[in-house]
mmCIF file of C-alpha atoms and ligand atoms in Angstrom:
data_model
loop_
_atom_site.group_PDB
_atom_site.id
_atom_site.type_symbol
_atom_site.label_atom_id
_atom_site.label_comp_id
_atom_site.label_asym_id
_atom_site.label_seq_id
_atom_site.Cartn_x
_atom_site.Cartn_y
_atom_site.Cartn_z
ATOM 1 C CA MET A 1 22.161 -56.846 64.602
ATOM 2 C CA THR A 2 24.587 -54.072 65.480
ATOM 3 C CA ALA A 3 24.535 -54.215 69.495
ATOM 4 C CA LYS A 4 23.607 -56.575 72.164
ATOM 5 C CA ILE A 5 20.297 -56.151 73.979
ATOM 6 C CA PRO A 6 20.662 -54.859 77.190
ATOM 7 C CA VAL A 7 19.136 -57.832 79.814
ATOM 8 C CA ALA A 8 19.142 -57.870 83.514
ATOM 9 C CA VAL A 9 18.795 -60.707 85.866
ATOM 10 C CA LEU A 10 16.865 -60.376 89.306
ATOM 11 C CA GLY A 11 17.742 -62.833 92.033
ATOM 12 C CA ALA A 12 21.435 -62.895 90.682
ATOM 13 C CA THR A 13 23.133 -64.619 93.541
ATOM 14 C CA GLY A 14 21.121 -67.276 94.002
ATOM 15 C CA THR A 15 21.585 -70.641 92.232
ATOM 16 C CA VAL A 16 19.238 -70.098 88.978
ATOM 17 C CA GLY A 17 20.397 -66.248 89.339
ATOM 18 C CA GLN A 18 24.108 -67.811 89.142
ATOM 19 C CA LYS A 19 23.580 -70.197 85.679
ATOM 20 C CA PHE A 20 21.648 -67.235 84.007
ATOM 21 C CA VAL A 21 24.896 -65.010 84.412
ATOM 22 C CA ARG A 22 27.251 -67.563 83.533
ATOM 23 C CA LEU A 23 24.182 -68.186 79.913
ATOM 24 C CA LEU A 24 24.286 -64.437 79.848
ATOM 25 C CA ALA A 25 28.059 -64.270 79.704
ATOM 26 C CA GLU A 26 29.140 -65.708 76.663
ATOM 27 C CA HIS A 27 24.976 -64.864 74.498
ATOM 28 C CA PRO A 28 25.063 -63.805 71.098
ATOM 29 C CA TRP A 29 22.675 -61.431 71.053
ATOM 30 C CA PHE A 30 21.906 -60.499 74.947
ATOM 31 C CA GLU A 31 23.847 -58.851 77.622
ATOM 32 C CA VAL A 32 23.638 -58.458 81.565
ATOM 33 C CA ALA A 33 23.520 -54.364 81.862
ATOM 34 C CA ALA A 34 21.920 -54.617 85.741
ATOM 35 C CA VAL A 35 22.239 -57.903 88.211
ATOM 36 C CA ALA A 36 19.424 -57.111 90.879
ATOM 37 C CA ALA A 37 18.569 -59.788 94.730
ATOM 38 C CA SER A 38 17.544 -58.745 97.962
ATOM 39 C CA ALA A 39 18.705 -55.467 100.167
ATOM 40 C CA ALA A 40 21.002 -57.583 102.115
ATOM 41 C CA SER A 41 23.413 -57.699 98.074
ATOM 42 C CA ALA A 42 22.476 -54.452 96.933
ATOM 43 C CA GLY A 43 25.004 -51.739 96.562
ATOM 44 C CA LYS A 44 27.993 -53.930 96.886
ATOM 45 C CA PRO A 45 29.803 -54.972 93.744
ATOM 46 C CA TYR A 46 28.425 -58.926 92.603
ATOM 47 C CA GLY A 47 31.749 -60.495 93.011
ATOM 48 C CA GLU A 48 31.951 -59.454 96.436
ATOM 49 C CA VAL A 49 28.288 -60.585 97.430
ATOM 50 C CA VAL A 50 27.612 -63.247 95.229
ATOM 51 C CA ARG A 51 29.208 -66.539 96.699
ATOM 52 C CA TRP A 52 29.617 -68.023 92.574
ATOM 53 C CA ARG A 53 29.068 -71.691 92.730
ATOM 54 C CA GLU A 54 29.829 -71.868 88.569
ATOM 55 C CA THR A 55 32.716 -73.954 87.757
ATOM 56 C CA ALA A 56 33.460 -71.366 85.173
ATOM 57 C CA ALA A 57 35.169 -68.365 85.853
ATOM 58 C CA LEU A 58 32.807 -65.031 86.683
ATOM 59 C CA PRO A 59 33.382 -63.051 83.819
ATOM 60 C CA GLU A 60 35.332 -59.548 84.755
ATOM 61 C CA ARG A 61 32.124 -56.764 83.717
ATOM 62 C CA ILE A 62 30.123 -58.419 85.621
ATOM 63 C CA ALA A 63 32.015 -59.215 88.645
ATOM 64 C CA ARG A 64 32.153 -55.213 88.876
ATOM 65 C CA LEU A 65 28.164 -54.454 88.877
ATOM 66 C CA ILE A 66 26.035 -53.444 91.321
ATOM 67 C CA VAL A 67 23.954 -54.933 92.464
ATOM 68 C CA ALA A 68 20.780 -53.056 92.784
ATOM 69 C CA GLU A 69 17.414 -53.246 94.905
ATOM 70 C CA ALA A 70 15.063 -55.046 92.775
ATOM 71 C CA ALA A 71 12.876 -52.350 91.402
ATOM 72 C CA PRO A 72 12.188 -50.176 88.127
ATOM 73 C CA PRO A 73 14.571 -48.315 87.081
ATOM 74 C CA LEU A 74 17.732 -51.027 87.226
ATOM 75 C CA PRO A 75 20.299 -49.397 86.654
ATOM 76 C CA ALA A 76 21.132 -48.967 82.658
ATOM 77 C CA PRO A 77 24.980 -48.488 81.856
ATOM 78 C CA ASN A 78 24.016 -47.531 78.060
ATOM 79 C CA GLY A 79 20.641 -44.705 78.850
ATOM 80 C CA VAL A 80 18.405 -47.845 77.651
ATOM 81 C CA PRO A 81 15.934 -49.493 80.125
ATOM 82 C CA ALA A 82 16.405 -53.802 80.014
ATOM 83 C CA PRO A 83 13.268 -54.601 77.357
ATOM 84 C CA ILE A 84 13.514 -58.313 79.546
ATOM 85 C CA VAL A 85 13.845 -59.004 82.452
ATOM 86 C CA PHE A 86 15.157 -62.887 83.885
ATOM 87 C CA SER A 87 13.276 -63.509 86.837
ATOM 88 C CA ALA A 88 15.178 -66.288 89.646
ATOM 89 C CA LEU A 89 13.621 -64.249 92.991
ATOM 90 C CA ASP A 90 12.901 -66.731 95.781
ATOM 91 C CA ALA A 91 8.751 -67.229 95.343
ATOM 92 C CA GLN A 92 8.145 -65.621 98.915
ATOM 93 C CA VAL A 93 9.091 -62.354 96.755
ATOM 94 C CA ALA A 94 8.365 -62.725 93.190
ATOM 95 C CA GLU A 95 4.795 -61.305 93.150
ATOM 96 C CA PRO A 96 4.655 -57.400 93.507
ATOM 97 C CA ILE A 97 7.763 -57.912 91.576
ATOM 98 C CA GLU A 98 7.298 -59.180 89.020
ATOM 99 C CA GLN A 99 3.981 -57.541 88.082
ATOM 100 C CA THR A 100 6.295 -53.649 88.661
ATOM 101 C CA PHE A 101 8.044 -55.196 86.003
ATOM 102 C CA ALA A 102 5.875 -55.811 83.602
ATOM 103 C CA ARG A 103 3.518 -52.870 84.167
ATOM 104 C CA ALA A 104 6.727 -50.286 83.172
ATOM 105 C CA GLY A 105 7.026 -52.514 80.007
ATOM 106 C CA ALA A 106 9.522 -56.024 80.212
ATOM 107 C CA PHE A 107 9.452 -58.652 79.436
ATOM 108 C CA VAL A 108 10.173 -60.966 82.440
ATOM 109 C CA VAL A 109 10.626 -64.179 82.146
ATOM 110 C CA SER A 110 10.284 -65.769 85.624
ATOM 111 C CA ASN A 111 11.241 -69.229 86.909
ATOM 112 C CA THR A 112 9.021 -68.787 90.569
ATOM 113 C CA ARG A 113 6.040 -70.555 90.409
ATOM 114 C CA THR A 114 4.432 -67.382 91.210
ATOM 115 C CA HIS A 115 2.316 -66.452 87.979
ATOM 116 C CA ARG A 116 2.240 -70.162 86.474
ATOM 117 C CA MET A 117 -0.958 -71.373 86.771
ATOM 118 C CA GLU A 118 -2.445 -67.466 85.680
ATOM 119 C CA PRO A 119 -4.858 -67.913 82.563
ATOM 120 C CA ASP A 120 -3.013 -65.466 80.668
ATOM 121 C CA VAL A 121 -0.071 -66.485 81.168
ATOM 122 C CA PRO A 122 2.337 -68.505 79.482
ATOM 123 C CA LEU A 123 3.524 -71.760 80.435
ATOM 124 C CA LEU A 124 6.691 -72.361 77.935
ATOM 125 C CA VAL A 125 8.345 -75.650 76.584
ATOM 126 C CA PRO A 126 9.062 -73.851 73.508
ATOM 127 C CA GLU A 127 9.418 -77.729 71.903
ATOM 128 C CA ALA A 128 6.348 -78.871 73.346
ATOM 129 C CA ASN A 129 3.487 -75.267 73.055
ATOM 130 C CA VAL A 130 5.615 -71.769 70.982
ATOM 131 C CA ASP A 131 1.881 -71.236 70.203
ATOM 132 C CA HIS A 132 0.963 -70.720 73.896
ATOM 133 C CA LEU A 133 3.086 -67.724 73.468
ATOM 134 C CA ARG A 134 0.475 -65.661 72.309
ATOM 135 C CA LEU A 135 -1.682 -65.555 75.145
ATOM 136 C CA ILE A 136 0.787 -62.387 76.514
ATOM 137 C CA ASP A 137 -1.747 -61.019 73.867
ATOM 138 C CA ARG A 138 -4.416 -61.278 76.319
ATOM 139 C CA GLN A 139 -2.911 -60.262 79.529
ATOM 140 C CA ARG A 140 -1.229 -57.301 77.984
ATOM 141 C CA THR A 141 -4.735 -56.456 77.261
ATOM 142 C CA ALA A 142 -6.599 -57.862 80.200
ATOM 143 C CA ARG A 143 -3.627 -55.875 82.626
ATOM 144 C CA GLY A 144 -3.040 -52.999 80.265
ATOM 145 C CA TRP A 145 0.977 -53.810 80.128
ATOM 146 C CA SER A 146 3.110 -52.570 77.588
ATOM 147 C CA GLY A 147 5.499 -55.469 79.007
ATOM 148 C CA ALA A 148 4.541 -58.808 80.155
ATOM 149 C CA ILE A 149 5.186 -62.240 82.177
ATOM 150 C CA LEU A 150 6.640 -65.548 81.121
ATOM 151 C CA THR A 151 7.020 -68.502 82.791
ATOM 152 C CA ASN A 152 8.319 -71.161 82.560
ATOM 153 C CA PRO A 153 7.851 -74.193 84.458
ATOM 154 C CA ASN A 154 8.920 -76.566 87.402
ATOM 155 C CA CYS A 155 12.455 -78.111 86.995
ATOM 156 C CA VAL A 156 10.269 -81.482 86.942
ATOM 157 C CA ALA A 157 7.949 -80.645 84.834
ATOM 158 C CA ALA A 158 9.972 -78.679 82.388
ATOM 159 C CA PRO A 159 12.011 -82.269 81.065
ATOM 160 C CA LEU A 160 8.776 -84.100 81.617
ATOM 161 C CA ALA A 161 6.171 -82.034 79.627
ATOM 162 C CA MET A 162 9.092 -82.259 76.333
ATOM 163 C CA VAL A 163 8.815 -86.064 76.525
ATOM 164 C CA MET A 164 5.037 -86.336 77.079
ATOM 165 C CA ALA A 165 4.303 -83.744 74.261
ATOM 166 C CA PRO A 166 5.151 -85.753 71.094
ATOM 167 C CA LEU A 167 3.642 -88.979 72.638
ATOM 168 C CA HIS A 168 0.983 -86.997 73.382
ATOM 169 C CA ARG A 169 0.529 -85.908 70.177
ATOM 170 C CA ALA A 170 0.823 -88.677 68.568
ATOM 171 C CA PHE A 171 -1.199 -91.422 71.344
ATOM 172 C CA LYS A 172 -2.802 -89.818 73.511
ATOM 173 C CA VAL A 173 -2.055 -89.763 77.173
ATOM 174 C CA GLU A 174 -4.261 -90.786 79.659
ATOM 175 C CA LYS A 175 -2.202 -91.895 82.663
ATOM 176 C CA LEU A 176 1.041 -90.492 83.748
ATOM 177 C CA PHE A 177 2.912 -91.960 86.930
ATOM 178 C CA VAL A 178 6.307 -90.161 87.027
ATOM 179 C CA SER A 179 8.484 -91.036 90.519
ATOM 180 C CA THR A 180 11.558 -87.941 90.708
ATOM 181 C CA MET A 181 15.078 -88.402 92.033
ATOM 182 C CA GLN A 182 16.148 -84.333 92.609
ATOM 183 C CA ALA A 183 20.002 -83.033 92.824
ATOM 184 C CA VAL A 184 20.316 -80.812 95.622
ATOM 185 C CA SER A 185 20.592 -77.420 93.451
ATOM 186 C CA GLY A 186 16.894 -78.194 93.048
ATOM 187 C CA ALA A 187 16.473 -76.432 96.815
ATOM 188 C CA GLY A 188 18.258 -73.588 95.861
ATOM 189 C CA TYR A 189 22.017 -72.561 97.882
ATOM 190 C CA PRO A 190 22.136 -73.313 100.627
ATOM 191 C CA GLY A 191 19.410 -75.667 100.118
ATOM 192 C CA VAL A 192 19.402 -79.023 102.002
ATOM 193 C CA ALA A 193 21.600 -79.455 105.028
ATOM 194 C CA SER A 194 24.440 -81.852 103.734
ATOM 195 C CA LEU A 195 23.695 -83.789 107.333
ATOM 196 C CA ASP A 196 20.441 -84.147 105.618
ATOM 197 C CA ILE A 197 21.284 -85.418 102.227
ATOM 198 C CA VAL A 198 24.710 -86.987 102.108
ATOM 199 C CA GLY A 199 24.381 -91.137 102.100
ATOM 200 C CA ASN A 200 20.168 -90.569 102.369
ATOM 201 C CA VAL A 201 17.032 -90.441 100.576
ATOM 202 C CA ILE A 202 14.146 -87.609 101.254
ATOM 203 C CA PRO A 203 11.267 -88.738 99.858
ATOM 204 C CA PHE A 204 8.856 -85.269 100.072
ATOM 205 C CA ILE A 205 9.766 -81.667 98.962
ATOM 206 C CA ASN A 206 7.389 -79.160 99.527
ATOM 207 C CA GLY A 207 4.718 -78.286 96.846
ATOM 208 C CA GLU A 208 6.716 -79.972 94.397
ATOM 209 C CA GLU A 209 4.232 -83.362 93.505
ATOM 210 C CA GLU A 210 0.943 -80.710 93.054
ATOM 211 C CA LYS A 211 3.153 -78.362 91.201
ATOM 212 C CA VAL A 212 4.061 -81.590 88.396
ATOM 213 C CA GLU A 213 0.783 -82.448 88.120
ATOM 214 C CA ARG A 214 -1.213 -79.637 87.489
ATOM 215 C CA GLU A 215 2.211 -78.156 84.806
ATOM 216 C CA THR A 216 2.119 -80.314 82.880
ATOM 217 C CA ARG A 217 -1.710 -80.645 81.745
ATOM 218 C CA LYS A 218 -1.413 -76.844 81.328
ATOM 219 C CA ILE A 219 1.930 -76.834 79.353
ATOM 220 C CA LEU A 220 0.369 -80.226 77.064
ATOM 221 C CA GLY A 221 -2.582 -78.313 76.970
ATOM 222 C CA ILE A 222 -4.774 -77.029 73.285
ATOM 223 C CA LEU A 223 -4.981 -72.916 73.061
ATOM 224 C CA THR A 224 -8.715 -72.106 71.288
ATOM 225 C CA GLY A 225 -8.918 -68.523 71.080
ATOM 226 C CA ASP A 226 -7.249 -67.235 74.179
ATOM 227 C CA GLU A 227 -8.549 -70.039 76.417
ATOM 228 C CA ILE A 228 -6.134 -73.162 77.925
ATOM 229 C CA GLU A 229 -7.715 -76.168 78.128
ATOM 230 C CA PRO A 230 -5.533 -78.770 80.366
ATOM 231 C CA ALA A 231 -4.892 -81.885 78.668
ATOM 232 C CA GLU A 232 -7.467 -84.529 80.065
ATOM 233 C CA LEU A 233 -4.959 -86.379 81.814
ATOM 234 C CA THR A 234 -4.127 -88.195 85.243
ATOM 235 C CA VAL A 235 -0.915 -86.963 86.690
ATOM 236 C CA SER A 236 0.470 -88.969 89.693
ATOM 237 C CA ALA A 237 3.926 -87.716 91.350
ATOM 238 C CA HIS A 238 5.846 -88.738 94.247
ATOM 239 C CA ALA A 239 9.604 -86.638 94.482
ATOM 240 C CA ASN A 240 12.098 -87.333 96.476
ATOM 241 C CA ARG A 241 15.394 -85.522 97.248
ATOM 242 C CA VAL A 242 18.089 -87.379 96.334
ATOM 243 C CA PRO A 243 22.412 -86.498 97.247
ATOM 244 C CA VAL A 244 23.390 -85.493 93.308
ATOM 245 C CA ILE A 245 24.100 -81.702 92.706
ATOM 246 C CA ASP A 246 22.553 -80.540 89.455
ATOM 247 C CA GLY A 247 20.426 -83.355 87.265
ATOM 248 C CA HIS A 248 16.289 -84.234 88.262
ATOM 249 C CA MET A 249 15.911 -87.866 86.718
ATOM 250 C CA GLU A 250 12.285 -88.987 86.558
ATOM 251 C CA THR A 251 11.266 -92.538 85.983
ATOM 252 C CA VAL A 252 7.602 -93.224 84.195
ATOM 253 C CA SER A 253 5.043 -95.107 83.161
ATOM 254 C CA VAL A 254 2.767 -94.061 80.834
ATOM 255 C CA GLY A 255 -0.808 -95.149 79.675
ATOM 256 C CA PHE A 256 -2.753 -93.940 76.485
ATOM 257 C CA ALA A 257 -5.310 -94.238 75.389
ATOM 258 C CA ARG A 258 -4.672 -97.307 72.839
ATOM 259 C CA LYS A 259 -1.961 -99.694 72.391
ATOM 260 C CA VAL A 260 1.332 -98.307 71.441
ATOM 261 C CA THR A 261 5.011 -100.464 71.484
ATOM 262 C CA PRO A 262 8.333 -99.208 72.816
ATOM 263 C CA GLU A 263 9.188 -99.230 68.546
ATOM 264 C CA GLN A 264 6.047 -97.264 68.107
ATOM 265 C CA ALA A 265 7.375 -94.817 71.194
ATOM 266 C CA LEU A 266 10.955 -94.820 69.980
ATOM 267 C CA ALA A 267 10.268 -94.005 66.019
ATOM 268 C CA VAL A 268 8.021 -90.944 67.450
ATOM 269 C CA LEU A 269 10.691 -89.447 70.176
ATOM 270 C CA HIS A 270 14.082 -89.712 67.690
ATOM 271 C CA ASP A 271 11.825 -87.610 64.912
ATOM 272 C CA PHE A 272 10.613 -85.534 67.182
ATOM 273 C CA ARG A 273 11.759 -82.055 66.078
ATOM 274 C CA ALA A 274 11.224 -78.565 67.674
ATOM 275 C CA ASP A 275 9.367 -76.141 65.172
ATOM 276 C CA PRO A 276 11.573 -74.267 63.187
ATOM 277 C CA ARG A 277 10.584 -70.963 64.619
ATOM 278 C CA VAL A 278 12.151 -72.911 68.436
ATOM 279 C CA ALA A 279 14.858 -75.029 66.105
ATOM 280 C CA LYS A 280 16.775 -71.880 65.015
ATOM 281 C CA LEU A 281 16.794 -70.134 68.318
ATOM 282 C CA PRO A 282 20.238 -69.981 69.891
ATOM 283 C CA SER A 283 20.215 -71.652 72.500
ATOM 284 C CA SER A 284 17.417 -74.970 71.753
ATOM 285 C CA PRO A 285 19.426 -77.913 71.090
ATOM 286 C CA THR A 286 18.964 -80.104 68.131
ATOM 287 C CA PRO A 287 17.395 -83.150 68.900
ATOM 288 C CA PRO A 288 15.681 -81.694 71.639
ATOM 289 C CA ILE A 289 15.415 -84.691 73.280
ATOM 290 C CA GLU A 290 18.589 -87.395 72.885
ATOM 291 C CA VAL A 291 17.442 -91.307 73.042
ATOM 292 C CA ASP A 292 20.525 -93.031 74.902
ATOM 293 C CA PRO A 293 19.842 -96.825 74.107
ATOM 294 C CA ARG A 294 22.439 -98.384 76.603
ATOM 295 C CA ALA A 295 20.470 -100.474 79.410
ATOM 296 C CA ASP A 296 21.821 -97.832 82.186
ATOM 297 C CA ARG A 297 21.442 -94.933 80.866
ATOM 298 C CA PRO A 298 21.232 -91.978 81.439
ATOM 299 C CA GLN A 299 22.761 -90.654 84.649
ATOM 300 C CA PRO A 300 23.212 -87.081 85.473
ATOM 301 C CA ARG A 301 27.164 -87.295 86.491
ATOM 302 C CA LEU A 302 27.584 -89.003 82.513
ATOM 303 C CA ASP A 303 24.544 -87.417 80.858
ATOM 304 C CA LEU A 304 23.986 -83.678 82.276
ATOM 305 C CA GLU A 305 25.625 -81.790 79.693
ATOM 306 C CA ARG A 306 23.358 -82.968 76.325
ATOM 307 C CA GLY A 307 23.063 -80.071 74.049
ATOM 308 C CA ARG A 308 24.668 -77.718 76.525
ATOM 309 C CA GLY A 309 22.638 -78.959 79.350
ATOM 310 C CA MET A 310 19.642 -78.466 77.364
ATOM 311 C CA ALA A 311 18.706 -81.521 75.581
ATOM 312 C CA VAL A 312 16.122 -83.553 77.445
ATOM 313 C CA THR A 313 18.221 -87.442 78.232
ATOM 314 C CA VAL A 314 15.365 -90.384 77.508
ATOM 315 C CA GLY A 315 16.236 -94.047 78.085
ATOM 316 C CA ARG A 316 15.236 -97.548 79.014
ATOM 317 C CA VAL A 317 11.842 -96.926 77.564
ATOM 318 C CA ARG A 318 10.330 -100.393 77.217
ATOM 319 C CA ALA A 319 7.074 -102.072 77.937
ATOM 320 C CA CYS A 320 5.102 -101.844 81.628
ATOM 321 C CA PRO A 321 2.792 -104.314 82.764
ATOM 322 C CA LEU A 322 1.781 -101.721 84.835
ATOM 323 C CA LEU A 323 0.270 -99.005 81.903
ATOM 324 C CA ASP A 324 1.130 -99.254 78.488
ATOM 325 C CA LEU A 325 5.135 -97.663 78.743
ATOM 326 C CA ARG A 326 8.038 -97.301 80.997
ATOM 327 C CA LEU A 327 10.866 -95.409 80.419
ATOM 328 C CA VAL A 328 13.762 -92.885 82.040
ATOM 329 C CA ILE A 329 13.890 -88.872 82.059
ATOM 330 C CA LEU A 330 17.069 -86.654 82.530
ATOM 331 C CA GLY A 331 17.323 -83.176 82.469
ATOM 332 C CA HIS A 332 19.400 -80.109 83.362
ATOM 333 C CA ASN A 333 17.347 -78.911 86.978
ATOM 334 C CA THR A 334 19.088 -74.993 86.395
ATOM 335 C CA VAL A 335 19.642 -75.395 82.737
ATOM 336 C CA ARG A 336 16.835 -77.318 80.703
ATOM 337 C CA GLY A 337 13.593 -76.361 83.843
ATOM 338 C CA ALA A 338 15.306 -72.577 84.891
ATOM 339 C CA ALA A 339 17.674 -70.274 83.397
ATOM 340 C CA GLY A 340 18.881 -72.086 79.779
ATOM 341 C CA GLN A 341 14.912 -72.859 79.086
ATOM 342 C CA ALA A 342 13.955 -68.612 79.827
ATOM 343 C CA VAL A 343 17.273 -67.564 77.798
ATOM 344 C CA GLN A 344 15.248 -69.578 74.929
ATOM 345 C CA ILE A 345 12.349 -67.988 75.670
ATOM 346 C CA ALA A 346 13.504 -64.744 75.821
ATOM 347 C CA GLU A 347 15.363 -65.843 72.272
ATOM 348 C CA LEU A 348 11.776 -66.815 70.854
ATOM 349 C CA LEU A 349 10.701 -62.945 72.267
ATOM 350 C CA VAL A 350 13.086 -61.551 69.721
ATOM 351 C CA ALA A 351 12.503 -64.447 67.407
ATOM 352 C CA GLU A 352 9.183 -63.411 66.823
ATOM 353 C CA GLY A 353 9.782 -59.144 66.368
ATOM 354 C CA VAL A 354 7.603 -59.506 70.589
ATOM 355 C CA VAL A 355 11.136 -56.644 71.441
ATOM 356 C CA LYS A 356 12.467 -55.213 68.903
ATOM 357 C CA ARG A 357 16.256 -55.205 68.339
ATOM 358 C CA VAL A 358 18.606 -52.347 68.708
HETATM 359 N N1 LIG B 401 17.243 -74.004 91.983
HETATM 360 C C1 LIG B 401 16.275 -74.874 91.069
HETATM 361 O O1 LIG B 401 16.709 -75.777 90.625
HETATM 362 C C2 LIG B 401 15.190 -74.424 90.493
HETATM 363 C C3 LIG B 401 14.362 -74.339 89.334
HETATM 364 C C4 LIG B 401 13.520 -74.167 88.725
HETATM 365 C C5 LIG B 401 12.879 -73.298 89.518
HETATM 366 N N2 LIG B 401 13.692 -72.415 90.428
HETATM 367 C C6 LIG B 401 12.568 -70.938 91.146
HETATM 368 O O2 LIG B 401 13.595 -70.344 91.055
HETATM 369 C C7 LIG B 401 13.345 -69.073 91.534
HETATM 370 C C8 LIG B 401 15.136 -68.638 92.529
HETATM 371 O O3 LIG B 401 15.951 -69.673 92.626
HETATM 372 P P1 LIG B 401 17.310 -70.394 92.877
HETATM 373 O O4 LIG B 401 17.451 -72.162 93.758
HETATM 374 O O5 LIG B 401 18.016 -69.665 92.644
HETATM 375 O O6 LIG B 401 16.825 -69.941 94.604
HETATM 376 P P2 LIG B 401 18.198 -68.937 95.808
HETATM 377 O O7 LIG B 401 19.668 -69.923 95.801
HETATM 378 O O8 LIG B 401 17.836 -69.059 96.527
HETATM 379 O O9 LIG B 401 18.118 -67.380 95.319
HETATM 380 C C9 LIG B 401 17.128 -66.543 95.559
HETATM 381 C C10 LIG B 401 17.354 -65.139 94.832
HETATM 382 O O10 LIG B 401 16.618 -64.455 95.031
HETATM 383 C C11 LIG B 401 17.051 -63.434 96.250
HETATM 384 N N3 LIG B 401 15.981 -62.504 96.899
HETATM 385 C C12 LIG B 401 15.747 -63.282 98.133
HETATM 386 N N4 LIG B 401 15.090 -62.807 99.485
HETATM 387 C C13 LIG B 401 14.161 -60.930 98.192
HETATM 388 C C14 LIG B 401 14.052 -59.410 98.500
HETATM 389 N N5 LIG B 401 13.226 -60.108 99.257
HETATM 390 N N6 LIG B 401 14.109 -58.914 97.036
HETATM 391 C C15 LIG B 401 15.210 -59.338 96.312
HETATM 392 N N7 LIG B 401 15.786 -60.670 95.621
HETATM 393 C C16 LIG B 401 15.709 -62.004 96.775
HETATM 394 C C17 LIG B 401 18.789 -63.662 96.562
HETATM 395 O O11 LIG B 401 19.028 -62.328 97.659
HETATM 396 P P3 LIG B 401 20.100 -62.709 98.316
HETATM 397 O O12 LIG B 401 21.292 -63.730 97.753
HETATM 398 O O13 LIG B 401 20.043 -60.748 98.074
HETATM 399 O O14 LIG B 401 19.088 -62.916 98.852
HETATM 400 C C18 LIG B 401 18.985 -64.507 95.258
HETATM 401 O O15 LIG B 401 19.206 -64.217 94.508
HETATM 402 C C19 LIG B 401 12.869 -70.050 93.165
HETATM 403 O O16 LIG B 401 11.609 -69.418 92.823
HETATM 404 C C20 LIG B 401 12.750 -71.509 92.536
HETATM 405 O O17 LIG B 401 11.589 -71.832 93.175
HETATM 406 C C21 LIG B 401 14.428 -73.015 90.801
#
C-alpha cells in the first residue's frame, strides 16, 4: 500500500469517538482525515472541544483538525473523501446521518443500535460470523446505495457472541442466561452521575437486556441466500451497572441440545481460531478467546487489555446444576464492544477488496 486510507469519525468527541481517534492514530492502514460531532462542537479545533479521557496523549495533528458537522461532504485534506466513516454518534441522531453517508458512497461502520436489526444490515463479530458481510450486496442493490451500513453489536452482545459462536457450532446452544456487571464508560460521557454509581450497583440499563437478547440470536444466525435465520435459542439477560470504569463482565449459564462437560467446552474454547480472512487483520487478536484457569479470573482491572482490548477472556468454566455449563466472560466495552471491533470490520472491508486501497 502506498498511502494510508483516509477515514472519518462521526461522534469523535464522545467516549467511543475518542477510542477511535486513539486506535486510528497508530493504525498501519488508516489515517483520520476528518472528525465530526454536533453543531455545538463544529467549527472548532478538535483539541479544544474534546474532553480527552484516553490515557495516551492526543496526537497533535488530530488536535488541530477542525470539527465538522456530521454531514457529507466532510473535509478531505488530500482531495479524496474518506471511503470509510466510523459512526460513534448518539443513537438519537444516527439514523438519517448514517444513511446520508452511505447514500453518498461511504462504508459506514456504526456502533449505534439504529440499523443493527434491519434484515439487510450485517451485525458483525468478525470471528463469529464473517460470512454475514455478504448482506451488504443485498443492501446496496435494494437501497441503490454506492456505500453501505455495517454494524457492530451492543457491547455485551459482542463478547457474548464471540464465546457462544464456537460452543454453538460444536454443541448447539439452546438456552442462555446472562447477568452483567457493566462499566460506567458504557454510558458515554459524562454518563452516570458519580453520586448514583460510586459505592452502588444499578440493576437497570435502559433497553440493554432486549438488545442482548435479540442481537445474540442474529449474530449466531445462519445466512441462507441473502436472509439471516436467527439462531433458535432462548436468551435471558439481566443488565447491571457497576462502579468500574471500563470492561463489561458477564456471568453466564448455558444449556445445550446434548450433555456437555466443562472439559469438552474448554477444549472447544481453547482451540477456537478466527477464519483466516479475519485472523490476518491487524486488529485481530490471537487467540480471540483467552481462557484463564485461575479461580478468581477474569477481572476488569487485570485482564481487560488482553489482545490490546480485542481478546475476550473466559474463566470459571464449570458445570451448572440449572443448565449445563457456567462461565464468566470479560470484554472491553469500548474496544471489542465498540471502536476496536469497528476498525477490525473496516480492515475486513479492505482485505476483501470492498474498499480499494489507494
Ligand atoms: N460507550 C460504550 O461503551 C459503547 C459501546 C458500544 C456502543 N456504543 C454506542 O456508541 C454511540 C456513542 O456512544 P458514546 O458512549 O461514545 O456516547 P457519548 O460519549 O455520549 O458521545 C456521543 C457523540 O455523539 C455526538 N453527537 C451528539 N448529538 C449529535 C448531533 N446532533 N449531531 C452530530 N453528533 C452528535 C456528540 O458530539 P458533541 O460532543 O458535539 O455533543 C459525541 O461526539 C452510542 O450510539 C452508543 O450507544 C457505546
